[in-house]
Short mmCIF file of C-alpha atoms in Angstrom, two decimals:
data_model
loop_
_atom_site.label_atom_id
_atom_site.label_comp_id
_atom_site.label_asym_id
_atom_site.label_seq_id
_atom_site.Cartn_x
_atom_site.Cartn_y
_atom_site.Cartn_z
CA UNK A 15 -0.20 -0.02 -0.12
CA UNK A 16 1.48 3.40 -1.21
CA UNK A 17 1.33 5.83 1.64
CA UNK A 18 4.30 7.46 3.79
CA UNK A 19 6.80 5.70 5.53
CA UNK A 20 6.96 4.79 9.65
CA UNK A 21 10.03 6.17 11.09
CA UNK A 22 12.73 3.36 11.65
CA UNK A 23 15.48 2.53 13.32
CA UNK A 24 19.05 2.17 11.79
CA UNK A 25 22.36 0.50 13.02
CA UNK A 26 24.22 3.10 14.81
CA UNK A 27 22.06 5.95 15.16
CA UNK A 28 20.30 7.05 17.81
CA UNK A 29 17.27 9.54 15.90
CA UNK A 30 14.93 7.22 13.91
CA UNK A 31 14.04 9.97 11.60
CA UNK A 32 15.25 13.23 9.60
CA UNK A 33 12.82 14.98 10.93
CA UNK A 34 12.06 18.87 9.96
CA UNK A 35 12.96 21.07 11.38
CA UNK A 36 10.89 24.30 13.21
CA UNK A 37 12.44 27.03 11.16
CA UNK A 38 12.51 25.53 7.14
CA UNK A 39 10.62 26.01 4.82
CA UNK A 40 9.60 23.45 3.01
CA UNK A 41 7.81 20.07 3.95
CA UNK A 42 9.61 16.60 3.36
CA UNK A 43 8.12 13.43 4.02
CA UNK A 44 9.07 9.78 3.40
CA UNK A 45 6.88 8.14 1.11
CA UNK A 46 6.84 4.80 -0.53
CA UNK A 47 6.49 4.98 -4.29
CA UNK A 48 6.06 0.89 -4.37
CA UNK A 49 9.54 0.50 -5.44
CA UNK A 50 10.15 -0.40 -1.80
CA UNK A 51 13.40 -0.36 -0.24
CA UNK A 52 16.60 -2.64 0.09
CA UNK A 53 16.44 -5.39 1.94
CA UNK A 54 18.88 -4.57 4.17
CA UNK A 55 16.61 -2.00 5.36
CA UNK A 56 17.74 1.95 5.22
CA UNK A 57 21.11 2.56 4.41
CA UNK A 58 24.08 3.25 6.55
CA UNK A 59 24.69 7.26 7.16
CA UNK A 60 27.71 8.49 6.88
CA UNK A 61 28.98 11.03 9.50
CA UNK A 62 30.23 14.30 7.28
CA UNK A 63 32.47 16.86 9.29
CA UNK A 64 32.82 20.58 8.18
CA UNK A 65 35.49 23.08 9.33
CA UNK A 66 33.85 25.71 10.65
CA UNK A 67 35.67 29.34 11.05
CA UNK A 68 33.80 30.43 14.53
CA UNK A 69 33.83 33.92 15.05
CA UNK A 70 33.10 33.72 18.90
CA UNK A 71 33.78 30.55 21.08
CA UNK A 72 33.14 31.34 24.84
CA UNK A 73 29.34 31.04 25.44
CA UNK A 74 27.13 32.92 28.66
CA UNK A 75 24.51 31.96 29.84
CA UNK A 76 22.43 33.52 33.20
CA UNK A 77 20.52 30.22 34.56
CA UNK A 78 19.84 30.00 37.60
CA UNK A 79 20.07 26.08 37.13
CA UNK A 80 22.87 25.86 35.44
CA UNK A 81 26.21 25.66 37.72
CA UNK A 82 28.22 27.65 35.85
CA UNK A 83 28.16 30.88 33.76
CA UNK A 84 30.67 30.35 30.59
CA UNK A 85 30.75 27.30 28.50
CA UNK A 86 32.93 26.40 24.94
CA UNK A 87 31.57 24.24 22.72
CA UNK A 88 34.75 22.98 19.90
CA UNK A 89 31.45 20.94 18.07
CA UNK A 90 28.17 21.60 16.38
CA UNK A 91 26.48 18.17 16.44
CA UNK A 92 27.06 15.10 18.17
CA UNK A 93 28.27 12.03 16.34
CA UNK A 94 27.49 10.03 19.77
CA UNK A 95 23.79 10.04 18.93
CA UNK A 96 22.11 10.21 21.97
CA UNK A 97 18.83 10.64 21.15
CA UNK A 98 17.62 12.75 25.01
CA UNK A 99 20.13 15.35 23.98
CA UNK A 100 18.76 18.98 24.45
CA UNK A 101 20.91 20.39 22.18
CA UNK A 102 19.31 18.99 18.96
CA UNK A 103 17.06 21.88 18.78
CA UNK A 104 20.51 24.09 17.72
CA UNK A 105 20.77 22.49 14.34
CA UNK A 106 17.43 23.68 13.09
CA UNK A 107 19.46 27.45 13.40
CA UNK A 108 21.62 25.73 10.77
CA UNK A 109 18.54 24.90 8.31
CA UNK A 110 19.11 21.44 9.05
CA UNK A 111 17.17 18.46 10.89
CA UNK A 112 18.04 18.02 14.89
CA UNK A 113 17.31 14.29 13.95
CA UNK A 114 19.61 12.08 11.82
CA UNK A 115 21.33 15.58 10.63
CA UNK A 116 22.49 15.99 14.06
CA UNK A 117 24.52 13.24 14.80
CA UNK A 118 26.25 12.32 10.93
CA UNK A 119 26.65 16.61 9.65
CA UNK A 120 29.18 18.12 12.22
CA UNK A 121 30.87 21.07 12.59
CA UNK A 122 33.99 21.31 13.56
CA UNK A 123 35.48 25.06 15.25
CA UNK A 124 38.63 24.18 13.72
CA UNK A 125 40.19 27.99 15.21
CA UNK A 126 38.63 27.24 18.37
CA UNK A 127 42.37 27.72 20.41
CA UNK A 128 43.37 30.75 18.89
CA UNK A 129 39.92 32.31 19.46
CA UNK A 130 40.82 31.57 23.15
CA UNK A 131 44.18 32.78 23.38
CA UNK A 132 42.43 36.12 21.60
CA UNK A 133 39.38 35.98 24.65
CA UNK A 134 42.12 35.89 27.67
CA UNK A 135 44.60 38.39 26.44
CA UNK A 136 41.38 41.22 25.96
CA UNK A 137 42.32 43.49 29.07
CA UNK A 138 39.07 43.40 30.15
CA UNK A 139 38.33 39.20 30.63
CA UNK A 140 37.93 38.17 34.31
CA UNK A 141 38.67 34.66 34.23
CA UNK A 142 35.70 31.87 35.65
CA UNK A 143 35.41 28.37 35.68
CA UNK A 144 35.02 27.44 31.65
CA UNK A 145 32.79 24.32 31.01
CA UNK A 146 34.07 22.27 27.76
CA UNK A 147 32.18 20.09 26.15
CA UNK A 148 28.57 20.88 27.62
CA UNK A 149 26.08 21.79 24.38
CA UNK A 150 27.83 18.48 22.09
CA UNK A 151 30.35 16.30 23.94
CA UNK A 152 34.43 17.18 23.34
CA UNK A 153 35.48 14.02 23.12
CA UNK A 154 33.32 12.59 20.54
CA UNK A 155 34.75 10.72 17.66
CA UNK A 156 36.24 13.05 15.44
CA UNK A 157 38.40 14.99 18.22
CA UNK A 158 40.49 11.67 17.96
CA UNK A 159 42.18 13.27 14.54
CA UNK A 160 41.15 17.07 15.07
CA UNK A 161 41.95 17.23 18.55
CA UNK A 162 40.43 20.53 19.04
CA UNK A 163 39.72 19.93 22.47
CA UNK A 164 43.14 18.67 23.06
CA UNK A 165 44.23 22.45 22.07
CA UNK A 166 41.84 24.14 23.70
CA UNK A 167 43.25 22.50 27.24
CA UNK A 168 46.37 23.59 26.16
CA UNK A 169 45.17 27.20 25.92
CA UNK A 170 43.35 26.60 29.52
CA UNK A 171 46.79 25.02 30.88
CA UNK A 172 49.40 27.56 29.63
CA UNK A 173 46.84 30.35 31.40
CA UNK A 174 46.30 28.47 34.41
CA UNK A 175 42.59 28.91 33.82
CA UNK A 176 40.04 26.69 35.09
CA UNK A 177 38.36 24.18 33.55
CA UNK A 178 35.66 21.60 34.11
CA UNK A 179 34.90 19.01 31.44
CA UNK A 180 31.48 16.57 31.46
CA UNK A 181 31.72 13.79 28.39
CA UNK A 182 30.91 10.02 27.58
CA UNK A 183 33.27 9.20 25.84
CA UNK A 184 36.88 7.22 27.11
CA UNK A 185 38.85 10.03 25.00
CA UNK A 186 39.05 12.16 28.17
CA UNK A 187 41.37 9.36 28.95
CA UNK A 188 43.79 11.00 26.75
CA UNK A 189 44.48 14.24 27.74
CA UNK A 190 45.76 12.76 30.89
CA UNK A 191 48.64 14.54 31.07
CA UNK A 192 47.31 18.29 30.91
CA UNK A 193 44.58 17.26 33.62
CA UNK A 194 46.41 16.04 36.16
CA UNK A 195 48.71 18.46 37.22
CA UNK A 196 45.39 21.56 36.76
CA UNK A 197 43.97 19.13 39.13
CA UNK A 198 46.82 19.29 41.87
CA UNK A 199 46.35 23.14 41.17
CA UNK A 200 42.49 22.64 41.77
CA UNK A 201 42.56 23.68 38.16
CA UNK A 202 40.60 20.89 36.73
CA UNK A 203 37.44 18.55 37.27
CA UNK A 204 35.35 16.10 35.30
CA UNK A 205 32.28 14.06 35.62
CA UNK A 206 31.36 11.24 33.06
CA UNK A 207 27.73 10.69 32.23
CA UNK A 208 26.65 7.35 32.91
CA UNK A 209 23.16 6.62 31.98
CA UNK A 210 22.14 3.70 31.86
CA UNK A 211 24.44 0.18 33.12
CA UNK A 212 22.79 -1.54 30.49
CA UNK A 213 24.35 -2.28 26.87
CA UNK A 214 21.41 -2.80 25.46
CA UNK A 215 19.79 0.11 26.37
CA UNK A 216 22.84 2.28 25.85
CA UNK A 217 23.43 0.38 21.87
CA UNK A 218 20.42 2.20 21.06
CA UNK A 219 20.07 5.26 23.70
CA UNK A 220 23.38 7.02 22.78
CA UNK A 221 24.88 4.45 20.30
CA UNK A 222 27.77 6.10 19.78
CA UNK A 223 29.41 6.47 22.94
CA UNK A 224 31.23 4.21 24.89
CA UNK A 225 29.83 1.45 26.67
CA UNK A 226 29.02 2.23 30.35
CA UNK A 227 31.42 -0.40 31.90
CA UNK A 228 33.51 1.37 30.01
CA UNK A 229 32.95 4.62 30.93
CA UNK A 230 33.74 3.06 34.91
CA UNK A 231 36.50 2.11 34.04
CA UNK A 232 37.30 5.88 33.07
CA UNK A 233 36.29 6.99 35.96
CA UNK A 234 38.47 4.94 37.81
CA UNK A 235 41.23 6.01 35.61
CA UNK A 236 40.60 9.77 36.06
CA UNK A 237 40.52 9.05 39.61
CA UNK A 238 43.45 7.17 39.81
CA UNK A 239 45.08 10.02 38.08
CA UNK A 240 43.86 12.68 40.76
CA UNK A 241 41.48 14.45 38.56
CA UNK A 242 38.21 14.80 40.58
CA UNK A 243 35.75 13.45 39.11
CA UNK A 244 31.97 13.31 39.48
CA UNK A 245 28.84 11.17 37.44
CA UNK A 246 26.91 12.37 35.89
CA UNK A 247 22.62 10.61 35.92
CA UNK A 248 21.23 12.15 33.51
CA UNK A 249 18.97 11.79 31.71
CA UNK A 250 17.04 9.70 34.38
CA UNK A 251 14.04 8.47 32.01
CA UNK A 252 10.56 6.60 33.82
CA UNK A 253 10.27 2.71 33.39
CA UNK A 254 13.41 2.76 30.57
CA UNK A 255 16.60 3.69 33.06
CA UNK A 256 15.60 5.00 36.35
CA UNK A 257 14.87 1.77 37.44
CA UNK A 258 17.77 1.38 37.84
CA UNK A 259 18.55 5.03 39.68
CA UNK A 260 20.71 2.96 42.62
CA UNK A 261 23.01 0.81 40.65
CA UNK A 262 24.64 3.24 38.80
CA UNK A 263 25.30 5.13 41.71
CA UNK A 264 26.82 2.18 43.32
CA UNK A 265 28.88 1.17 40.37
CA UNK A 266 30.35 5.24 39.78
CA UNK A 267 31.06 5.19 43.23
CA UNK A 268 33.09 1.42 43.21
CA UNK A 269 34.89 3.17 40.56
CA UNK A 270 36.02 6.18 41.81
CA UNK A 271 33.60 9.05 41.85
CA UNK A 272 33.58 11.59 44.75
CA UNK A 273 30.16 13.56 43.55
CA UNK A 274 26.91 12.97 41.99
CA UNK A 275 24.10 14.78 40.16
CA UNK A 276 20.73 14.30 37.91
CA UNK A 277 18.97 15.41 35.34
CA UNK A 278 15.51 14.23 34.65
CA UNK A 279 14.27 13.60 31.00
CA UNK A 280 13.65 16.99 29.02
CA UNK A 281 11.60 17.31 26.04
CA UNK A 282 12.19 20.29 24.36
CA UNK A 283 11.44 21.91 20.92
CA UNK A 284 12.24 18.79 18.17
CA UNK A 285 13.63 16.74 20.89
CA UNK A 286 10.19 15.68 21.93
CA UNK A 287 9.20 14.24 18.78
CA UNK A 288 12.22 12.07 17.75
CA UNK A 289 11.94 10.74 21.39
CA UNK A 290 8.72 9.67 21.41
CA UNK A 291 9.36 8.36 18.10
CA UNK A 292 12.18 6.01 19.26
CA UNK A 293 10.27 5.16 22.29
CA UNK A 294 7.81 3.38 18.93
CA UNK A 295 10.78 1.94 17.84
CA UNK A 296 12.41 0.06 21.00
CA UNK A 297 10.01 0.33 23.62
CA UNK A 298 6.43 0.36 22.02
CA UNK A 299 5.43 -1.97 24.54
CA UNK A 300 6.12 0.85 26.90
CA UNK A 301 5.50 4.09 25.40
CA UNK A 302 2.60 4.78 26.61
CA UNK A 303 3.79 4.77 30.57
CA UNK A 304 6.84 7.13 29.67
CA UNK A 305 5.13 9.48 28.49
CA UNK A 306 2.62 9.50 31.43
CA UNK A 307 5.06 9.34 33.86
CA UNK A 308 6.81 12.21 32.01
CA UNK A 309 4.17 14.45 31.92
CA UNK A 310 3.05 13.60 35.79
CA UNK A 311 6.49 15.65 36.29
CA UNK A 312 5.99 17.87 33.94
CA UNK A 313 2.34 19.41 34.89
CA UNK A 314 0.57 17.15 32.49
CA UNK A 315 2.52 18.58 29.72
CA UNK A 316 5.58 17.22 27.40
CA UNK A 317 8.18 19.80 28.73
CA UNK A 318 8.13 22.44 30.77
CA UNK A 319 11.40 24.96 30.92
CA UNK A 320 10.63 27.03 33.93
CA UNK A 321 14.14 27.65 35.21
CA UNK A 322 12.30 25.85 38.87
CA UNK A 323 11.49 22.25 37.28
CA UNK A 324 12.62 21.73 34.58
CA UNK A 325 15.66 19.58 35.76
CA UNK A 326 14.41 18.09 38.65
CA UNK A 327 10.25 18.31 37.25
CA UNK A 328 7.62 18.31 39.79
CA UNK A 329 5.04 16.55 41.74
CA UNK A 330 5.33 12.85 43.48
CA UNK A 331 7.16 10.82 40.70
CA UNK A 332 10.18 13.79 40.44
CA UNK A 333 9.42 13.80 44.29
CA UNK A 334 10.14 10.24 45.29
CA UNK A 335 13.54 9.98 42.16
CA UNK A 336 14.83 12.94 43.74
CA UNK A 337 14.74 11.15 47.87
CA UNK A 338 15.85 7.77 45.91
CA UNK A 339 18.88 9.33 44.44
CA UNK A 340 20.03 12.03 47.65
CA UNK A 341 19.61 9.14 49.81
CA UNK A 342 21.56 6.72 48.14
CA UNK A 343 24.17 9.48 47.35
CA UNK A 344 24.06 10.37 51.16
CA UNK A 345 24.72 6.56 52.20
CA UNK A 346 27.76 6.31 50.00
CA UNK A 347 29.11 9.18 50.63
CA UNK A 348 29.36 11.13 47.53
CA UNK A 349 29.10 14.73 48.71
CA UNK A 350 32.50 15.78 48.09
CA UNK A 351 32.63 17.51 44.27
CA UNK A 352 29.30 18.79 45.35
CA UNK A 353 29.97 22.88 44.10
CA UNK A 354 32.91 21.49 42.09
CA UNK A 355 32.65 24.51 39.93
CA UNK A 356 33.07 26.55 42.94
CA UNK A 357 36.00 25.09 44.12
CA UNK A 358 37.86 25.52 41.28
CA UNK A 359 40.52 28.60 41.77
CA UNK A 360 40.55 30.90 39.32
CA UNK A 361 43.32 33.18 41.55
CA UNK A 362 46.44 31.90 39.12
CA UNK A 363 44.71 33.21 35.88
CA UNK A 364 47.84 35.05 33.77
CA UNK A 365 47.06 36.26 30.21
CA UNK A 366 49.04 33.89 27.55
CA UNK A 367 52.11 34.80 26.35
CA UNK A 368 51.49 34.87 22.57
CA UNK A 369 47.98 35.50 21.00
CA UNK A 370 47.78 35.03 17.19
CA UNK A 371 46.87 37.91 14.77
CA UNK A 372 42.60 38.77 13.99
CA UNK A 373 41.74 37.85 11.06
CA UNK A 374 38.15 39.60 11.16
CA UNK A 375 37.81 42.73 8.48
CA UNK A 376 38.81 45.02 11.51
CA UNK A 377 42.35 43.11 11.97
CA UNK A 378 43.03 43.01 8.74
CA UNK A 379 42.92 46.83 8.22
CA UNK A 380 44.53 47.35 12.13
CA UNK A 381 47.57 45.65 9.84
CA UNK A 382 47.61 47.84 6.81
CA UNK A 383 46.21 45.08 4.21
CA UNK A 384 43.70 46.30 1.82
CA UNK A 385 40.21 45.62 1.44
CA UNK A 386 38.41 45.07 -1.50
CA UNK A 387 34.99 46.33 0.31
#
């Protein structure tokens, strides 16, 4: 029968469709024209990384429910493909889909280290703790070759500038030679996201991220190197990852994590339909129960962006999750890194010794270069 094709899961990808972004003018829909698809199902989707020359590199926020004011993201999009990623809607600003495009059409800010140097060299710059890799993972697969994150860390190390990292990649271990000396001077801390201990769930939930057991080993490796490590149990998804709260915390504690925090599932903008497509593809038996519980924690809505509730939810179920989480944290003694960003030291900051020349129109004029325009 001819008609719209249902979304189908692809191996190694989180989203099951290339859902239209909210700013796109032309609509699109997968349609069965009668010819059918290959027996192997949907074809493999190749990841394309495009170099981007960014205009700025530090992002500032004034959100009262976030423990940092400044962040740095070396990449747009993320190949890890986590279906729940709150950054997915940002691809809509590029005229791309927050679905499969977000995890397969990436942009690397190749001039990030140079921009950071210029920012830190400004006379009026006041050092604040920088959160590295918040919007998209700074240690996603392409970082292995591009090494933008490592070069950013080299600048921060040189300038004795505090940094906090969060990742679900074992590649963070590569930079222990930079992070360990910084941590010794109270200039670095790390968090590892651990959503589930079940590799079967992880393979569809966050398909190209490190396996849960490998992330536990990363926590242990960083901790043994003297780097303060916390575990981010985020997001907590009712009836999918929520039953594992206590076991995740216990496993992270055994691996050396000395702090923990959590966030309940958030479904802003296009994340909502993408997540519901994923639920129907992988957990059709419990999809309605999951969404009902999410709405119980969001005042009857799929999502509420109010600062007072967006991270932890509200109502009876949200309160039960909060109690379970913090009772386990207290029992294990994982309270060392509460206010972890506040423990980093900004007083050691020194401006960079080398500052690259500006490449903007104003910079070319200052250097005496001709301008055709």
